[in-house]
């Protein structure tokens, strides 16, 4: 039980580990035929972090500058393709968008793949600085129309995109894909409930898990000293373990150590308390927000109404918010939205989602 508690509420930060369990699956949407556009390996720097970001720039074969999009991945040690559960959603998305006439930049996170920099000490704010460097890089490319540069952020990437937009007048539009619009703490309580119920956890067990979660989060919010916080976390966990057989305690030991380190990290602490309204309330640029009806990680019922309220109060007159039926957190057509389905589903991104995104960007950039 204790292992499950930690694994569930830190899923957003651990998706890279879960994806390693999927091997050689069938992924029909990944490009296999002759590519009708150009692809270039690129590198650029975020000098504020002494990091070099490496990625792939895909370019339509056009004689004039094209609109451009920077893809911003969700949480975890994610590469330029946002490889998770055997899928490469950013590769599929970049392929689709470039065929529609857009320049697309997708990048390895700092400290991942070919990118340098220290991933372990980075927060969401640091990743936003990396994304801002990506916008600056796109402005240097002659193939890019600098007045039509946009951001597509998935999950935590949707948290990052508005942080970038409020710091740069060069961001012309944003597409949110399952973007958190409330604090990480609120996201994780809802996530715990949705995922646990989808896995058959009883309401009594769920109540126990949420109580445990609140104790852990209380420590992280109120104790800034990492060593003291770790000690308090171990005390909370010891009480949880006391009622378990010794064999189960020992079997959970490694998972517990990993999750204590993850929860007590700078990234998790920042994510837990950051309120997206800080940036969202300043957005006046065109916004498309998409969320799957069966998303168990970023609930549409919890987040989309909040986003609509914030944008309306901000005076934004150009936004579209859509809850898409039968889709999960990765915008796959699914049965329940359970995390256990992700790797089993052959579809990487529902074609209707790809068309919705490209159609909206075409419409939006045509008016600029």
Short mmCIF file of C-alpha atoms in Angstrom, two decimals:
data_model
loop_
_atom_site.label_atom_id
_atom_site.label_comp_id
_atom_site.label_asym_id
_atom_site.label_seq_id
_atom_site.Cartn_x
_atom_site.Cartn_y
_atom_site.Cartn_z
CA UNK A 1 0.00 0.00 0.00
CA UNK A 2 2.73 2.50 0.92
CA UNK A 3 4.46 1.93 -2.40
CA UNK A 4 1.19 2.55 -4.21
CA UNK A 5 0.59 5.77 -2.30
CA UNK A 6 3.89 7.27 -3.41
CA UNK A 7 3.73 5.95 -6.95
CA UNK A 8 0.28 7.36 -7.65
CA UNK A 9 0.71 10.91 -6.40
CA UNK A 10 4.12 11.36 -8.04
CA UNK A 11 3.04 9.94 -11.40
CA UNK A 12 3.53 13.23 -13.24
CA UNK A 13 7.20 13.22 -12.31
CA UNK A 14 7.72 9.51 -12.87
CA UNK A 15 6.24 8.92 -16.33
CA UNK A 16 9.72 8.48 -17.78
CA UNK A 17 10.27 5.43 -15.57
CA UNK A 18 6.89 3.91 -16.40
CA UNK A 19 7.56 4.29 -20.12
CA UNK A 20 10.62 2.03 -19.89
CA UNK A 21 8.33 -0.90 -19.14
CA UNK A 22 6.89 -0.78 -22.65
CA UNK A 23 9.01 -2.53 -25.28
CA UNK A 24 8.72 -2.61 -29.08
CA UNK A 25 4.98 -1.84 -29.27
CA UNK A 26 3.07 -1.19 -32.49
CA UNK A 27 2.86 2.56 -33.12
CA UNK A 28 1.23 3.09 -36.54
CA UNK A 29 1.23 6.91 -36.36
CA UNK A 30 5.00 7.24 -36.18
CA UNK A 31 6.33 8.50 -39.56
CA UNK A 32 7.77 5.73 -41.71
CA UNK A 33 7.42 6.96 -45.29
CA UNK A 34 9.49 9.51 -47.22
CA UNK A 35 9.27 12.84 -45.36
CA UNK A 36 7.93 15.77 -47.39
CA UNK A 37 9.76 18.40 -45.34
CA UNK A 38 13.25 19.12 -44.03
CA UNK A 39 14.55 18.18 -40.58
CA UNK A 40 17.58 19.72 -38.89
CA UNK A 41 19.38 18.89 -35.65
CA UNK A 42 19.87 22.15 -33.75
CA UNK A 43 21.46 23.45 -30.56
CA UNK A 44 21.11 26.75 -28.72
CA UNK A 45 21.94 28.06 -25.26
CA UNK A 46 20.13 29.20 -22.17
CA UNK A 47 22.97 31.30 -20.81
CA UNK A 48 21.21 31.95 -17.51
CA UNK A 49 21.49 28.25 -16.65
CA UNK A 50 24.69 27.31 -18.47
CA UNK A 51 22.62 24.82 -20.47
CA UNK A 52 22.74 23.91 -24.14
CA UNK A 53 19.41 22.71 -25.48
CA UNK A 54 19.43 20.19 -28.32
CA UNK A 55 16.47 19.41 -30.52
CA UNK A 56 14.98 18.82 -33.94
CA UNK A 57 13.68 21.62 -36.15
CA UNK A 58 11.29 20.49 -38.88
CA UNK A 59 10.78 22.90 -41.77
CA UNK A 60 8.18 22.94 -44.52
CA UNK A 61 9.60 23.48 -48.00
CA UNK A 62 8.38 27.04 -48.45
CA UNK A 63 9.83 30.05 -50.21
CA UNK A 64 8.61 32.45 -47.54
CA UNK A 65 8.83 32.53 -43.72
CA UNK A 66 6.31 30.23 -41.99
CA UNK A 67 4.52 30.31 -38.64
CA UNK A 68 6.43 28.37 -36.00
CA UNK A 69 5.59 26.31 -32.93
CA UNK A 70 7.71 25.32 -29.93
CA UNK A 71 6.57 22.09 -28.26
CA UNK A 72 6.88 22.04 -24.45
CA UNK A 73 6.77 18.62 -22.79
CA UNK A 74 5.22 17.39 -19.58
CA UNK A 75 7.06 16.50 -16.39
CA UNK A 76 9.88 14.03 -15.99
CA UNK A 77 13.13 13.37 -17.84
CA UNK A 78 11.51 13.81 -21.23
CA UNK A 79 13.25 13.79 -24.60
CA UNK A 80 12.37 15.83 -27.69
CA UNK A 81 9.75 13.31 -28.80
CA UNK A 82 8.12 13.31 -25.34
CA UNK A 83 8.70 9.56 -25.31
CA UNK A 84 6.34 7.95 -22.78
CA UNK A 85 4.81 4.49 -22.52
CA UNK A 86 6.38 3.49 -25.83
CA UNK A 87 4.78 6.45 -27.62
CA UNK A 88 6.42 9.51 -29.20
CA UNK A 89 3.60 12.08 -29.21
CA UNK A 90 5.76 15.10 -30.06
CA UNK A 91 7.21 13.32 -33.09
CA UNK A 92 3.71 12.52 -34.31
CA UNK A 93 2.55 16.09 -33.59
CA UNK A 94 5.59 17.70 -35.23
CA UNK A 95 5.19 15.53 -38.31
CA UNK A 96 1.53 16.52 -38.67
CA UNK A 97 2.08 20.23 -38.10
CA UNK A 98 5.07 20.52 -40.42
CA UNK A 99 3.06 18.86 -43.19
CA UNK A 100 0.47 21.60 -42.63
CA UNK A 101 3.10 24.29 -43.23
CA UNK A 102 4.45 25.09 -39.75
CA UNK A 103 8.04 25.16 -38.55
CA UNK A 104 8.20 22.99 -35.41
CA UNK A 105 10.90 22.89 -32.73
CA UNK A 106 10.97 20.01 -30.25
CA UNK A 107 13.74 19.77 -27.67
CA UNK A 108 15.37 17.41 -25.17
CA UNK A 109 14.94 18.78 -21.65
CA UNK A 110 18.07 20.11 -19.97
CA UNK A 111 20.24 17.20 -18.83
CA UNK A 112 18.32 14.76 -21.04
CA UNK A 113 19.41 13.25 -24.36
CA UNK A 114 21.79 15.63 -26.11
CA UNK A 115 20.91 18.65 -23.95
CA UNK A 116 23.32 19.72 -21.22
CA UNK A 117 22.55 21.32 -17.88
CA UNK A 118 21.49 20.03 -14.46
CA UNK A 119 18.03 18.49 -14.58
CA UNK A 120 18.04 17.45 -10.92
CA UNK A 121 18.00 20.99 -9.49
CA UNK A 122 15.61 22.51 -12.05
CA UNK A 123 12.08 23.70 -11.26
CA UNK A 124 9.17 24.48 -13.57
CA UNK A 125 10.40 28.06 -13.62
CA UNK A 126 13.80 26.90 -14.88
CA UNK A 127 12.18 24.87 -17.64
CA UNK A 128 10.24 28.00 -18.58
CA UNK A 129 13.56 29.81 -19.01
CA UNK A 130 14.67 27.02 -21.35
CA UNK A 131 11.47 27.40 -23.37
CA UNK A 132 12.01 31.16 -23.55
CA UNK A 133 15.45 30.46 -25.02
CA UNK A 134 13.69 28.32 -27.62
CA UNK A 135 11.48 31.25 -28.65
CA UNK A 136 14.56 33.44 -28.96
CA UNK A 137 16.21 30.80 -31.13
CA UNK A 138 13.21 30.56 -33.46
CA UNK A 139 13.40 34.33 -33.98
CA UNK A 140 16.89 33.94 -35.42
CA UNK A 141 15.76 31.57 -38.17
CA UNK A 142 15.07 33.08 -41.59
CA UNK A 143 12.52 30.33 -42.25
CA UNK A 144 10.37 31.58 -39.35
CA UNK A 145 7.86 34.42 -39.40
CA UNK A 146 8.84 36.04 -36.10
CA UNK A 147 5.39 37.58 -35.65
CA UNK A 148 3.71 34.15 -35.72
CA UNK A 149 5.55 32.07 -33.13
CA UNK A 150 3.38 29.99 -30.82
CA UNK A 151 3.67 27.46 -28.00
CA UNK A 152 2.08 24.05 -27.52
CA UNK A 153 2.37 22.82 -23.95
CA UNK A 154 1.33 19.36 -22.78
CA UNK A 155 0.60 18.75 -19.08
CA UNK A 156 3.36 20.60 -17.16
CA UNK A 157 4.27 22.12 -20.53
CA UNK A 158 0.87 23.81 -20.35
CA UNK A 159 1.92 25.27 -17.01
CA UNK A 160 5.16 26.52 -18.56
CA UNK A 161 3.71 28.09 -21.74
CA UNK A 162 1.96 31.04 -20.04
CA UNK A 163 5.04 31.64 -17.87
CA UNK A 164 6.96 32.12 -21.13
CA UNK A 165 4.25 34.22 -22.78
CA UNK A 166 4.15 36.80 -19.99
CA UNK A 167 7.89 37.31 -20.39
CA UNK A 168 7.94 37.52 -24.18
CA UNK A 169 5.94 39.71 -26.53
CA UNK A 170 7.00 37.35 -29.31
CA UNK A 171 4.57 34.59 -28.31
CA UNK A 172 1.60 34.99 -30.64
CA UNK A 173 -0.62 32.11 -29.46
CA UNK A 174 -0.76 29.10 -27.13
CA UNK A 175 -2.27 25.63 -27.41
CA UNK A 176 -2.87 23.98 -24.03
CA UNK A 177 -2.98 20.18 -24.04
CA UNK A 178 -4.20 18.99 -20.62
CA UNK A 179 -2.77 22.03 -18.87
CA UNK A 180 -2.99 22.38 -15.07
CA UNK A 181 -4.96 25.51 -14.12
CA UNK A 182 -4.90 25.05 -10.33
CA UNK A 183 -2.06 24.40 -7.90
CA UNK A 184 -0.09 21.19 -8.07
CA UNK A 185 -1.47 20.23 -4.67
CA UNK A 186 -5.05 20.46 -5.96
CA UNK A 187 -4.09 18.59 -9.15
CA UNK A 188 -2.52 15.76 -7.16
CA UNK A 189 -5.47 15.28 -4.78
CA UNK A 190 -7.82 15.00 -7.76
CA UNK A 191 -5.35 12.78 -9.59
CA UNK A 192 -5.06 10.48 -6.58
CA UNK A 193 -8.82 10.03 -6.45
CA UNK A 194 -9.34 9.48 -10.18
CA UNK A 195 -6.43 7.08 -10.64
CA UNK A 196 -7.14 5.13 -7.46
CA UNK A 197 -10.79 4.62 -8.34
CA UNK A 198 -9.85 3.51 -11.85
CA UNK A 199 -7.58 0.89 -10.25
CA UNK A 200 -10.33 -0.43 -7.98
CA UNK A 201 -9.24 1.20 -4.71
CA UNK A 202 -12.07 1.34 -2.16
CA UNK A 203 -13.34 4.66 -0.79
CA UNK A 204 -11.98 3.73 2.65
CA UNK A 205 -8.53 3.08 1.19
CA UNK A 206 -8.73 6.30 -0.83
CA UNK A 207 -9.59 8.32 2.27
CA UNK A 208 -6.53 6.82 3.98
CA UNK A 209 -4.33 7.63 0.97
CA UNK A 210 -5.53 11.24 0.78
CA UNK A 211 -4.92 11.70 4.50
CA UNK A 212 -1.39 10.37 4.06
CA UNK A 213 -0.88 12.68 1.08
CA UNK A 214 -2.00 15.72 3.09
CA UNK A 215 0.52 14.89 5.83
CA UNK A 216 3.34 14.66 3.27
CA UNK A 217 2.35 17.88 1.53
CA UNK A 218 2.07 19.70 4.84
CA UNK A 219 5.71 18.89 5.57
CA UNK A 220 6.85 20.04 2.14
CA UNK A 221 4.94 23.33 2.42
CA UNK A 222 5.97 24.19 5.95
CA UNK A 223 9.55 22.91 6.31
CA UNK A 224 12.05 24.58 3.96
CA UNK A 225 15.08 22.74 5.35
CA UNK A 226 15.45 19.64 3.16
CA UNK A 227 17.17 17.54 5.82
CA UNK A 228 14.55 18.33 8.45
CA UNK A 229 11.77 17.70 5.94
CA UNK A 230 13.26 14.32 5.05
CA UNK A 231 13.34 13.35 8.71
CA UNK A 232 9.67 14.30 9.14
CA UNK A 233 8.70 12.40 6.00
CA UNK A 234 10.42 9.28 7.30
CA UNK A 235 8.52 9.58 10.58
CA UNK A 236 5.20 9.78 8.71
CA UNK A 237 6.12 6.80 6.55
CA UNK A 238 7.29 4.76 9.55
CA UNK A 239 3.81 5.08 11.04
CA UNK A 240 2.30 3.88 7.77
CA UNK A 241 4.68 0.92 7.59
CA UNK A 242 4.15 -0.16 11.19
CA UNK A 243 1.01 -2.11 10.38
CA UNK A 244 2.50 -3.94 7.39
CA UNK A 245 4.24 -7.35 7.41
CA UNK A 246 8.04 -7.15 7.42
CA UNK A 247 8.27 -8.70 3.97
CA UNK A 248 6.09 -5.93 2.52
CA UNK A 249 8.09 -3.26 4.34
CA UNK A 250 11.32 -4.58 2.85
CA UNK A 251 9.81 -4.91 -0.62
CA UNK A 252 8.74 -1.26 -0.49
CA UNK A 253 12.08 0.06 0.76
CA UNK A 254 13.66 1.01 -2.59
CA UNK A 255 10.49 2.62 -3.91
CA UNK A 256 10.13 4.61 -0.72
CA UNK A 257 13.69 5.95 -0.92
CA UNK A 258 13.19 7.05 -4.52
CA UNK A 259 9.89 8.75 -3.78
CA UNK A 260 11.18 10.58 -0.70
CA UNK A 261 13.94 12.03 -2.85
CA UNK A 262 11.47 12.95 -5.58
CA UNK A 263 8.93 14.56 -3.26
CA UNK A 264 11.58 16.53 -1.37
CA UNK A 265 13.10 17.89 -4.58
CA UNK A 266 13.11 21.52 -5.67
CA UNK A 267 10.92 20.63 -8.65
CA UNK A 268 8.20 18.94 -6.62
CA UNK A 269 8.14 21.64 -3.95
CA UNK A 270 7.73 24.34 -6.61
CA UNK A 271 5.08 22.38 -8.52
CA UNK A 272 3.09 21.70 -5.36
CA UNK A 273 2.48 25.36 -4.52
CA UNK A 274 2.70 27.28 -7.81
CA UNK A 275 -0.65 28.79 -8.82
CA UNK A 276 -1.08 29.01 -12.62
CA UNK A 277 -3.33 32.06 -12.26
CA UNK A 278 -0.12 34.02 -11.69
CA UNK A 279 0.55 33.88 -15.44
CA UNK A 280 -2.84 32.98 -16.90
CA UNK A 281 -4.46 36.22 -15.75
CA UNK A 282 -2.13 38.20 -18.02
CA UNK A 283 -2.84 36.31 -21.25
CA UNK A 284 -4.53 38.35 -23.99
CA UNK A 285 -3.20 36.32 -26.95
CA UNK A 286 -5.27 33.61 -28.73
CA UNK A 287 -5.66 30.44 -26.69
CA UNK A 288 -6.80 26.93 -27.59
CA UNK A 289 -7.27 24.65 -24.58
CA UNK A 290 -7.91 20.93 -25.03
CA UNK A 291 -8.59 18.29 -22.38
CA UNK A 292 -9.62 14.67 -22.69
CA UNK A 293 -12.91 13.74 -21.05
CA UNK A 294 -11.26 10.72 -19.39
CA UNK A 295 -8.02 12.42 -18.35
CA UNK A 296 -7.21 11.03 -14.89
CA UNK A 297 -4.06 13.14 -14.41
CA UNK A 298 -5.33 16.64 -15.22
CA UNK A 299 -9.09 16.51 -14.78
CA UNK A 300 -11.09 18.58 -17.30
CA UNK A 301 -13.85 19.09 -14.72
CA UNK A 302 -11.35 20.58 -12.30
CA UNK A 303 -9.30 22.69 -14.71
CA UNK A 304 -11.27 23.87 -17.75
CA UNK A 305 -13.88 25.91 -15.84
CA UNK A 306 -11.07 27.63 -13.92
CA UNK A 307 -9.27 28.50 -17.16
CA UNK A 308 -12.46 29.89 -18.71
CA UNK A 309 -13.09 32.06 -15.66
CA UNK A 310 -9.54 33.40 -15.55
CA UNK A 311 -9.40 34.25 -19.26
CA UNK A 312 -12.82 35.92 -19.17
CA UNK A 313 -11.84 38.03 -16.18
CA UNK A 314 -8.56 38.90 -17.93
CA UNK A 315 -10.49 40.33 -20.85
CA UNK A 316 -9.20 37.75 -23.32
CA UNK A 317 -11.65 37.69 -26.23
CA UNK A 318 -9.95 35.05 -28.33
CA UNK A 319 -9.95 31.68 -26.65
CA UNK A 320 -11.50 28.29 -27.34
CA UNK A 321 -11.87 25.59 -24.69
CA UNK A 322 -12.79 22.04 -25.70
CA UNK A 323 -13.38 18.87 -23.67
CA UNK A 324 -12.86 15.96 -26.04
CA UNK A 325 -14.91 12.76 -25.50
CA UNK A 326 -13.30 9.38 -24.80
CA UNK A 327 -9.73 10.72 -24.68
CA UNK A 328 -7.14 10.32 -21.91
CA UNK A 329 -4.26 12.49 -20.68
CA UNK A 330 -2.23 11.76 -23.81
CA UNK A 331 -5.21 12.35 -26.10
CA UNK A 332 -5.55 8.70 -27.01
CA UNK A 333 -8.95 7.15 -27.65
CA UNK A 334 -9.46 4.98 -24.57
CA UNK A 335 -11.92 2.98 -22.51
CA UNK A 336 -11.45 4.31 -18.97
CA UNK A 337 -8.57 6.79 -18.90
CA UNK A 338 -6.59 4.54 -16.56
CA UNK A 339 -2.81 4.88 -16.62
CA UNK A 340 -2.64 1.15 -17.25
CA UNK A 341 -4.09 1.70 -20.74
CA UNK A 342 -1.49 4.17 -22.03
CA UNK A 343 1.12 1.73 -23.29
CA UNK A 344 -1.42 -0.81 -24.54
CA UNK A 345 -3.18 1.63 -26.88
CA UNK A 346 -1.65 1.68 -30.36
CA UNK A 347 -2.89 5.19 -31.16
CA UNK A 348 -0.46 7.92 -30.07
CA UNK A 349 -2.72 10.97 -30.57
CA UNK A 350 -6.30 10.85 -31.86
CA UNK A 351 -6.31 12.17 -35.47
CA UNK A 352 -9.18 14.53 -34.62
CA UNK A 353 -6.94 16.20 -32.04
CA UNK A 354 -4.16 16.70 -34.58
CA UNK A 355 -6.65 18.23 -37.03
CA UNK A 356 -8.18 20.46 -34.35
CA UNK A 357 -4.79 21.85 -33.37
CA UNK A 358 -3.51 22.44 -36.91
CA UNK A 359 -6.84 23.87 -38.07
CA UNK A 360 -6.96 26.33 -35.20
CA UNK A 361 -3.37 27.45 -35.71
CA UNK A 362 -4.01 27.93 -39.44
CA UNK A 363 -7.07 30.04 -38.64
CA UNK A 364 -5.26 32.02 -35.94
CA UNK A 365 -2.07 32.76 -37.88
CA UNK A 366 -4.00 33.66 -41.03
CA UNK A 367 -5.50 36.58 -39.13
CA UNK A 368 -2.17 38.03 -38.09
#
